[in-house]
Coordinates of C-alpha atoms (C1' of nucleotides) in Angstrom, one line a residue:
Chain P
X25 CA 76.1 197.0 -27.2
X26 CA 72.6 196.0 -27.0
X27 CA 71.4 192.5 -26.8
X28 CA 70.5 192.1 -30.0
X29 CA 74.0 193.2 -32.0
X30 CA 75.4 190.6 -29.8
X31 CA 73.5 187.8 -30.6
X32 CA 74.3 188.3 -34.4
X33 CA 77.9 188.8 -33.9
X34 CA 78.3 186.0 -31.5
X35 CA 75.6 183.5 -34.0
X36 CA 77.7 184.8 -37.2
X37 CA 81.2 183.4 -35.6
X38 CA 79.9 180.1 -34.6
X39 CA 77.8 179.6 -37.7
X40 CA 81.2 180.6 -39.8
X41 CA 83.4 178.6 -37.3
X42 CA 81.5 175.2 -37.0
X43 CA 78.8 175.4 -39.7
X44 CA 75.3 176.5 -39.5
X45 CA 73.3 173.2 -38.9
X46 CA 75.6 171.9 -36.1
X47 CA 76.0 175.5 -34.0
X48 CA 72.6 174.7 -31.4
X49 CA 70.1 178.0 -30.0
X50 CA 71.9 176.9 -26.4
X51 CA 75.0 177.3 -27.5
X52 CA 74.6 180.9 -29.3
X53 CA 72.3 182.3 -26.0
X54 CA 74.8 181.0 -23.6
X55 CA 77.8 182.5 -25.3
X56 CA 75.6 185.7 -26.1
X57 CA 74.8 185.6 -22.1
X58 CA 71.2 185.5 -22.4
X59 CA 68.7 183.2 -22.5
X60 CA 66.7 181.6 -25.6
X61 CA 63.5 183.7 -25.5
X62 CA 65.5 186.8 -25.9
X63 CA 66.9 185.1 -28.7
X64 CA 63.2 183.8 -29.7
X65 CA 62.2 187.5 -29.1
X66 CA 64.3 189.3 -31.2
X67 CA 64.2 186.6 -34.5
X68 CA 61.7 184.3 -34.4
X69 CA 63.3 181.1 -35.1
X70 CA 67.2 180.4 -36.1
X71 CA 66.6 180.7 -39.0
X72 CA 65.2 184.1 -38.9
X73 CA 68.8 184.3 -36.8
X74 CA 70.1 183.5 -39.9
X75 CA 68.2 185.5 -42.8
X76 CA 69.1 188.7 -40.4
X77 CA 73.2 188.0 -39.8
X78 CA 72.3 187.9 -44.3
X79 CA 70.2 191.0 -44.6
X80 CA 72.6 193.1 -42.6
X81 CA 75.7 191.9 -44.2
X82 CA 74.9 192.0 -47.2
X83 CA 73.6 195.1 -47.2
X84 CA 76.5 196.5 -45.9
X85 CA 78.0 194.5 -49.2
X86 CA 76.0 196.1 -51.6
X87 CA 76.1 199.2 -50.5
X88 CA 80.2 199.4 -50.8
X89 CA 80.2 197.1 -54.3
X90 CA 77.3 199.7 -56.0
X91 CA 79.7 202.8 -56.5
X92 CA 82.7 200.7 -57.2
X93 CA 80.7 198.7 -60.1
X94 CA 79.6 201.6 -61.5
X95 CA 81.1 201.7 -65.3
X96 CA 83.7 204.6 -66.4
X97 CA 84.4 203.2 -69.6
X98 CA 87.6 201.7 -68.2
X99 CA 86.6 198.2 -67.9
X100 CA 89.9 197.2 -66.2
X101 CA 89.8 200.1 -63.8
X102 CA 86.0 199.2 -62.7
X103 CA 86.7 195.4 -62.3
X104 CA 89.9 196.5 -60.1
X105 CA 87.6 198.9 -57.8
X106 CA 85.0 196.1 -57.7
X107 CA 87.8 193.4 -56.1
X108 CA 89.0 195.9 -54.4
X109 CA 85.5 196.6 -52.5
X110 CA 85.4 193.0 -51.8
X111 CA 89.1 192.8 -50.4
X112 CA 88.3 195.8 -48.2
X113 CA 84.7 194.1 -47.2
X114 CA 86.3 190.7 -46.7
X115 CA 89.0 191.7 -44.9
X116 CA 86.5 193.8 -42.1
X117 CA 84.0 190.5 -42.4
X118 CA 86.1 187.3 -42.3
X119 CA 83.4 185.3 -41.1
X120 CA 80.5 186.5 -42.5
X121 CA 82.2 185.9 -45.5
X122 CA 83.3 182.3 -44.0
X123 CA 79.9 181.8 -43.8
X124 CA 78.3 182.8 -47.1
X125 CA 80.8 181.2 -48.9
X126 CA 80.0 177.8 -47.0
X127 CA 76.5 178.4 -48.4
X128 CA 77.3 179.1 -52.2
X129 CA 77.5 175.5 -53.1
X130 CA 75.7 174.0 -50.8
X131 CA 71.9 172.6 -51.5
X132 CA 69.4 174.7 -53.1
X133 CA 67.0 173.9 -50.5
X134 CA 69.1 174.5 -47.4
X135 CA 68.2 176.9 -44.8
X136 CA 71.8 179.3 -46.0
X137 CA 71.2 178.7 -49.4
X138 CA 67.6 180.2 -49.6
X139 CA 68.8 182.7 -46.7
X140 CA 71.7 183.9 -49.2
X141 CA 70.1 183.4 -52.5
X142 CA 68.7 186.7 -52.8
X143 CA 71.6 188.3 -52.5
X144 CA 74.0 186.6 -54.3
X145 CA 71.4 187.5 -57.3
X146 CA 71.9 191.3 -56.9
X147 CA 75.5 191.0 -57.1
X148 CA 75.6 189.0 -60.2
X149 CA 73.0 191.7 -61.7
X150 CA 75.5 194.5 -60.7
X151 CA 77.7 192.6 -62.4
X152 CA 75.8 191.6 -65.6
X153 CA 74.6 195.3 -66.0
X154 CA 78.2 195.9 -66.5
X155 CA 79.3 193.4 -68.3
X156 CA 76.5 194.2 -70.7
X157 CA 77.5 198.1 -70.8
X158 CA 81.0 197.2 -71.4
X159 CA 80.1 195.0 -74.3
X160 CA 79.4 198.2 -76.0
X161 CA 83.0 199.2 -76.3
X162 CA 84.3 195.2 -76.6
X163 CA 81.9 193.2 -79.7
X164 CA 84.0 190.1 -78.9
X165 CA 81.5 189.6 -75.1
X166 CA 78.7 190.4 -76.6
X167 CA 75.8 188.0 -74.4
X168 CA 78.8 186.4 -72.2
X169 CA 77.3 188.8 -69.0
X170 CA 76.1 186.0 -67.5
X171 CA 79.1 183.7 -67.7
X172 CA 81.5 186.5 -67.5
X173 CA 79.7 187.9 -64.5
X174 CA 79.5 184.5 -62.8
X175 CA 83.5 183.2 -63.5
X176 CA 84.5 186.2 -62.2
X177 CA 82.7 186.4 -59.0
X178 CA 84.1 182.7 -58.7
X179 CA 87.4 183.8 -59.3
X180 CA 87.5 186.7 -56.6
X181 CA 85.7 183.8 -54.2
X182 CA 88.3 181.1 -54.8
X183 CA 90.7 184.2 -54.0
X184 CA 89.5 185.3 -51.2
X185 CA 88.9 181.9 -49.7
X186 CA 92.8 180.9 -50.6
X187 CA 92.6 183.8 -48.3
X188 CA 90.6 183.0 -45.4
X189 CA 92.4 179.8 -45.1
X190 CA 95.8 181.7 -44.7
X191 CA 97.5 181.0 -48.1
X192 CA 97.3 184.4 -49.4
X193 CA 96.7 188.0 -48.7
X194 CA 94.7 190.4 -50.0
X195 CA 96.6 193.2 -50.8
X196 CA 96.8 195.1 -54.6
X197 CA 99.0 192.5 -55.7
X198 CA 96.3 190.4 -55.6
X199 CA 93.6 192.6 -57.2
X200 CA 96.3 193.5 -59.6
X201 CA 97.3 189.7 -60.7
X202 CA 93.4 188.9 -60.4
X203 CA 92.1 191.4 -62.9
X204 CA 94.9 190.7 -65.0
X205 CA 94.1 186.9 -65.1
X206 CA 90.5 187.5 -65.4
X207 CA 91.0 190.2 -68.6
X208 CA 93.9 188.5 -70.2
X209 CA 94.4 185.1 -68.9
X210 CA 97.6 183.4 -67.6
X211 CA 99.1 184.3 -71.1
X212 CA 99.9 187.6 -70.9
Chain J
X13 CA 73.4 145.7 -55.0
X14 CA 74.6 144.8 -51.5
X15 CA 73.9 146.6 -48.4
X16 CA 77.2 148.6 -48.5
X17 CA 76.8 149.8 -51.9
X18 CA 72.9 150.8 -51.4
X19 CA 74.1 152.9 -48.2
X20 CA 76.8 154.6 -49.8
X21 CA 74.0 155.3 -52.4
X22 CA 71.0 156.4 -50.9
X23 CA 73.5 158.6 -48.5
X24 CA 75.3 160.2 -50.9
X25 CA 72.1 161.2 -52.6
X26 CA 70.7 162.7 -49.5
X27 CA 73.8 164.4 -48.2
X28 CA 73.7 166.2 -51.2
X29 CA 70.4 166.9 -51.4
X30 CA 69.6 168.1 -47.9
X31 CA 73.3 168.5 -46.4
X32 CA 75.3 166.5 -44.5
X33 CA 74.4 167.4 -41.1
X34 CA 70.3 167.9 -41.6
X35 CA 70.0 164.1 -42.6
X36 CA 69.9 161.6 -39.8
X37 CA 71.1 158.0 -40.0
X38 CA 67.9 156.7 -39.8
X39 CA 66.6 158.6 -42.6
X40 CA 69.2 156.8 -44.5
X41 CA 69.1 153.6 -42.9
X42 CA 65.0 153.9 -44.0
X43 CA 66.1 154.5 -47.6
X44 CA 68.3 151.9 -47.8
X45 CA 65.7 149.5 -46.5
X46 CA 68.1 148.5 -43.9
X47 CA 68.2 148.9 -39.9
X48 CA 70.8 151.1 -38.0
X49 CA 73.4 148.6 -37.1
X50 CA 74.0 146.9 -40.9
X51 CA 74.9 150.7 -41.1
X52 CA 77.4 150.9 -38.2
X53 CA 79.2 147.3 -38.9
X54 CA 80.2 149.0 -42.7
X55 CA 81.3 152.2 -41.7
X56 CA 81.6 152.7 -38.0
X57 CA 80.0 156.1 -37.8
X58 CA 78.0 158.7 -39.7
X59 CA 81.9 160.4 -40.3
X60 CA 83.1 157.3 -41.5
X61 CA 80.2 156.7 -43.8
X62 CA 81.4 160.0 -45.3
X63 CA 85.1 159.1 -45.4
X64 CA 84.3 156.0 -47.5
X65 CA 81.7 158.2 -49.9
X66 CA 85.1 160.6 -50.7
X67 CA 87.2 157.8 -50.9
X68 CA 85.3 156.2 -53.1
X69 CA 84.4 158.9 -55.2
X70 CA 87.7 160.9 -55.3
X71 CA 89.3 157.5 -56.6
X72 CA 87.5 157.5 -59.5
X73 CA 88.0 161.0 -60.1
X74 CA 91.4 160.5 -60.2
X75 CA 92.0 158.0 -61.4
X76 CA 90.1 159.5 -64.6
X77 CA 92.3 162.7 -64.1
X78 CA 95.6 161.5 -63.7
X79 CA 96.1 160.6 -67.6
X80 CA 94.1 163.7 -68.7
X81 CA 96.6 165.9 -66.9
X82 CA 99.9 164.3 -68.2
X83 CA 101.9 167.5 -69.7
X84 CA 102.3 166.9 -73.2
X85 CA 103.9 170.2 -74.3
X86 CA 100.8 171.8 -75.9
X87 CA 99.5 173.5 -72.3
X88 CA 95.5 174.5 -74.0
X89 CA 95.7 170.7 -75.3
X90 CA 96.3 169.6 -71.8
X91 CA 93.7 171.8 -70.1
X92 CA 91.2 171.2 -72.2
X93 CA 91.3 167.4 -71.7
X94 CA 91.5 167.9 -67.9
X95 CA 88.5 170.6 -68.2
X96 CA 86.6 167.2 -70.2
X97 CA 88.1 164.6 -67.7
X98 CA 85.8 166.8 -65.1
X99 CA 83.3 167.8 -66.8
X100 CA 82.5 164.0 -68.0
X101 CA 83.1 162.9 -64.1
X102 CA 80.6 165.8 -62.7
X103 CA 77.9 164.3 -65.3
X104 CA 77.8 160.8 -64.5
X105 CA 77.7 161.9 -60.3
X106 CA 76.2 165.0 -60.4
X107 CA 75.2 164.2 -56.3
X108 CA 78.5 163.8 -55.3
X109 CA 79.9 166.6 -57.3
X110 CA 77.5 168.4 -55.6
X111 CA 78.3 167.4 -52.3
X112 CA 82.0 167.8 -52.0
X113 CA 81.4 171.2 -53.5
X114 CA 79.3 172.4 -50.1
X115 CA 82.6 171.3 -48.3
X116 CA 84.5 173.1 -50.7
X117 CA 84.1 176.3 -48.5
X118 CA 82.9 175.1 -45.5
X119 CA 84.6 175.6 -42.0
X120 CA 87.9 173.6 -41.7
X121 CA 87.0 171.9 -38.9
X122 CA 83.9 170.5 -39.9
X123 CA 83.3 166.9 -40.9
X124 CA 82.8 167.5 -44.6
X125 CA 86.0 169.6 -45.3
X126 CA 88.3 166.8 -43.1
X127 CA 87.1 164.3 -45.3
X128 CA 87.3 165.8 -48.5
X129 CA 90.7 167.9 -47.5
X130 CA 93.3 165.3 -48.5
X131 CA 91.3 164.3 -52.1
X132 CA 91.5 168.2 -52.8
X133 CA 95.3 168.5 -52.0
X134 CA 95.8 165.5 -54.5
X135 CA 94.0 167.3 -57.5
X136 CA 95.8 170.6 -56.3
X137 CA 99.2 169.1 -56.7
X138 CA 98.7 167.5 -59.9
X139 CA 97.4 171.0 -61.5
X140 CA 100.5 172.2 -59.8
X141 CA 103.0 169.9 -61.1
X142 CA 101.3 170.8 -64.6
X143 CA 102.0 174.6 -64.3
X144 CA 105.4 174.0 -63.4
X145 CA 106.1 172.2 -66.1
X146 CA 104.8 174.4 -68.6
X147 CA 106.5 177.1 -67.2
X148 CA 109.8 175.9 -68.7
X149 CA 108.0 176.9 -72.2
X150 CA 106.3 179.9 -70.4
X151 CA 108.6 181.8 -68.4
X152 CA 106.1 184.8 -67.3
X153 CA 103.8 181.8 -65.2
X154 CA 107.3 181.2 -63.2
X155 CA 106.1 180.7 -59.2
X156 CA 102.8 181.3 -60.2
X157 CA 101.6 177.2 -60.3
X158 CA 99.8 177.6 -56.7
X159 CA 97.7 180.2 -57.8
X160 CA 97.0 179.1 -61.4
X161 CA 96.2 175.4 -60.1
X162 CA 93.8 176.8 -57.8
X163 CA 91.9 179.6 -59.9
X164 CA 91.6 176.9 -62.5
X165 CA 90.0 174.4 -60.2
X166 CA 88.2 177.2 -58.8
X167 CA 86.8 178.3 -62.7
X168 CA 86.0 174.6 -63.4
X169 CA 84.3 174.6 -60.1
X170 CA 82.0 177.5 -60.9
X171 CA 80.8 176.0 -64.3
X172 CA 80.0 172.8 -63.0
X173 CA 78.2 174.6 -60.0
X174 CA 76.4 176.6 -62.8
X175 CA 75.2 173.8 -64.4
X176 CA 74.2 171.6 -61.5
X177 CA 71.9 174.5 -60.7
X178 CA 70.6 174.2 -64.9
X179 CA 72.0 177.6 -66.0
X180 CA 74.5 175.8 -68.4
X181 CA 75.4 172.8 -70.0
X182 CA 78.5 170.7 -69.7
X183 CA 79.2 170.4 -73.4
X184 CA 82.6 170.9 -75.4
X185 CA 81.4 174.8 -76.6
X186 CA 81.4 175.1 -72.2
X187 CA 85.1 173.2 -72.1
X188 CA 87.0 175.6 -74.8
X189 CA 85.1 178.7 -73.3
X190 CA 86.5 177.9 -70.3
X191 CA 90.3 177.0 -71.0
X192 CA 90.4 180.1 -73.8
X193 CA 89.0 182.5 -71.4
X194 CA 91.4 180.9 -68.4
X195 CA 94.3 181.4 -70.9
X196 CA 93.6 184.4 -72.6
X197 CA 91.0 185.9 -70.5
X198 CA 87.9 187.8 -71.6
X199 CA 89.6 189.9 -73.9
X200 CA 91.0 187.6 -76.5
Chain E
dG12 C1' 79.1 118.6 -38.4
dA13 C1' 80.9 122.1 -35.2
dA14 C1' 82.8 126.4 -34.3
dA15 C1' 83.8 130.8 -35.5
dT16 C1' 82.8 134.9 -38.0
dA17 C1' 80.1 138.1 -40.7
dA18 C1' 75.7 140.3 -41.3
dT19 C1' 71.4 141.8 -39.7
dA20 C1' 67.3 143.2 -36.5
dT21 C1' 64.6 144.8 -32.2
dA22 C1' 64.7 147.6 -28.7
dC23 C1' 66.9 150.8 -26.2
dC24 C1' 70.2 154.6 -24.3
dT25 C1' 71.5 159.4 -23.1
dA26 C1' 72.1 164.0 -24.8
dT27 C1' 70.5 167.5 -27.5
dT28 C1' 67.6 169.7 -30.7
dG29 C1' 64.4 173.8 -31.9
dG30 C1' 60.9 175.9 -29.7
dT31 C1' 57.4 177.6 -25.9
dA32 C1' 54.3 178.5 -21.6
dT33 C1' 54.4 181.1 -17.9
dA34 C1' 55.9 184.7 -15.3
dG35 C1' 58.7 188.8 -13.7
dC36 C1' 60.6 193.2 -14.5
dA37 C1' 61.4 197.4 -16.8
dT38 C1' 60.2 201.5 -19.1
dA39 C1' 57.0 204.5 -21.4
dC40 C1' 52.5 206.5 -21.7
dG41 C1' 47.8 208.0 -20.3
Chain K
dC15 C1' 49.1 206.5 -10.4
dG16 C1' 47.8 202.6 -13.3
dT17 C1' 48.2 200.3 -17.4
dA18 C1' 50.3 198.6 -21.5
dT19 C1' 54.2 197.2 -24.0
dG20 C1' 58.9 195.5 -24.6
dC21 C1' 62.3 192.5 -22.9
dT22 C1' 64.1 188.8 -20.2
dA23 C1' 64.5 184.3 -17.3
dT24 C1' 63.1 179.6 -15.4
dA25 C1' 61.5 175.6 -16.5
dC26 C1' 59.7 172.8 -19.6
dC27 C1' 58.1 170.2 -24.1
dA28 C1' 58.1 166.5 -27.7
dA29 C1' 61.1 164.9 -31.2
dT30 C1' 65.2 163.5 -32.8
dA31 C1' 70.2 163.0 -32.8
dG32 C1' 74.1 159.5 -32.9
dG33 C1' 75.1 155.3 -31.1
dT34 C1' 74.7 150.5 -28.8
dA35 C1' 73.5 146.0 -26.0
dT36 C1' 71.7 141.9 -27.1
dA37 C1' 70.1 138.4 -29.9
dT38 C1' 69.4 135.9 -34.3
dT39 C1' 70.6 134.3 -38.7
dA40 C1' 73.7 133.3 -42.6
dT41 C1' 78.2 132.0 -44.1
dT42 C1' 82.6 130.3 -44.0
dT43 C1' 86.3 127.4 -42.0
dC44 C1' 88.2 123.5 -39.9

DNA sequence: GAAATAATATACCTATTGGTATAGCATACG
DNA sequence: CGTATGCTATACCAATAGGTATATTATTTC
């Protein structure tokens, strides 16, 4: 397509493939056959590169995980829909979600940290909102959103990167034994 | 005290801080109060100043671990002092939990995830050997240690990454939170 | 005491980094 | 037709990267 599309496509594989800080402008233009100002022209600096490859995946994200987090009164079902929309998003985004992933732990004050930051908050609102509207039919997670909202994001992550590394798939097995887990713990 | 220790030091605190591949060996060297090569005759290279920060690190988790995760036929007992054994680790080096957490899910070929790939395949195989064990008195986890051993590193993972970024504390309320909602989920 | 070895510093290397000054070419607009 | 604006390339910049050649000092060993 046009220029631009392929420098984020081509930027968002090397960034997921050899990290963000080591991946070089040359490398990205050259790769992207064009030439650093066209790169300079359309983002301003790498790390306006960066914040963009966020804004637009994300985005993209959010705008799958909103319908699927909305709360039927079937907490179960809606936590399966929600892993489900980030299987099926994962799955089409391998290494956008390579990359985002690298950044969730890494320091508050990085370039993909700050870039990501943002975003990362509006999932775990989605989350919280529900976790909060559930509470009204479960007294027992009454002001848990937070932690509840946060472990289980961290438990679809360390899925989905068990994934990306190639020791699992992410089929409804998976969602199945994750919500299970997450609702009733390795007991049940 | 000496030169070596002061280096492994000052670098882990800055890897941490700024990321392994933003901070330059001089910045460390500067820290350290030292000059390049006293840095090169210890460790070789900037990757083998890293190699000796995991080893040296990972030892002592360990080494703490290993007797915390002895099964002892009460499987809650068992995770709970495991949960403590790294919570109490995370607290006294916050900048190296920190750190090996960025290479947690960072690419696989990168520096940071070579060095600490090996230390994390040692703390996955003793959680593994635990779940199998327990499975004699728990039939339904049968075949399931891989993915149990990671989701609970991965849950222990995302409360000390919740606290390193001050939206929780470390305490024992945090540790039986997090082993009753990994064993019974959210529901109990 | 001499010789070897470990530890340290000054000064330097080449390659690459993110970023830009200048200019050319295209298309759209008056 | 002429001008303005968007897009692209060549060639360049200063700064910094990881790493080292050489020399000096401190310590150990014989």
């Amino acid at each position: 397509m046009g220029n631009k599309e392929d420098i984020l496509s081509v930027a968002t594989r090397l960034f997921a493939a050899k990290g963000y800080d080591v991946v070089g402008i040359q490398e990205i233009v050259d790769q992207a056959g064009i030439s650093k100002p066209t790169m300079y022209h359309y983002f301003g600096s790498k790390n306006g590169l960066l914040v963009a490859i966020m804004e637009t995946n994300f985005r993209s994200l959010l705008l799958e995980l909103s319908p699927a987090a909305v709360y039927s009164g079937d907490l179960p079902a809606t936590l399966t829909s929600i892993v489900k929309a980030y299987f099926r998003f994962a799955l089409r985004n391998p290494e956008f979600y390579r990359l985002h992933l690298a950044f969730w732990f890494s320091p508050p004050s990085s370039d993909g940290f700050c870039a990501a930051k943002e975003w990362w908050e509006k999932q775990q609102q989605l989350l919280e909102m529900l976790f909060m509207l559930a509470a009204n039919n479960h007294g027992n997670m009454k002001n848990r959103q937070r932690i509840y909202a946060a472990t289980f994001l961290g438990t679809i992550n360390t899925f989905i990167a068990f994934f990306l590394n190639g020791y699992a798939e992410l089929d409804d097995n998976a969602c199945h034994s994750l919500v299970r887990q997450f609702s009733h713990g390795i007991y049940s």
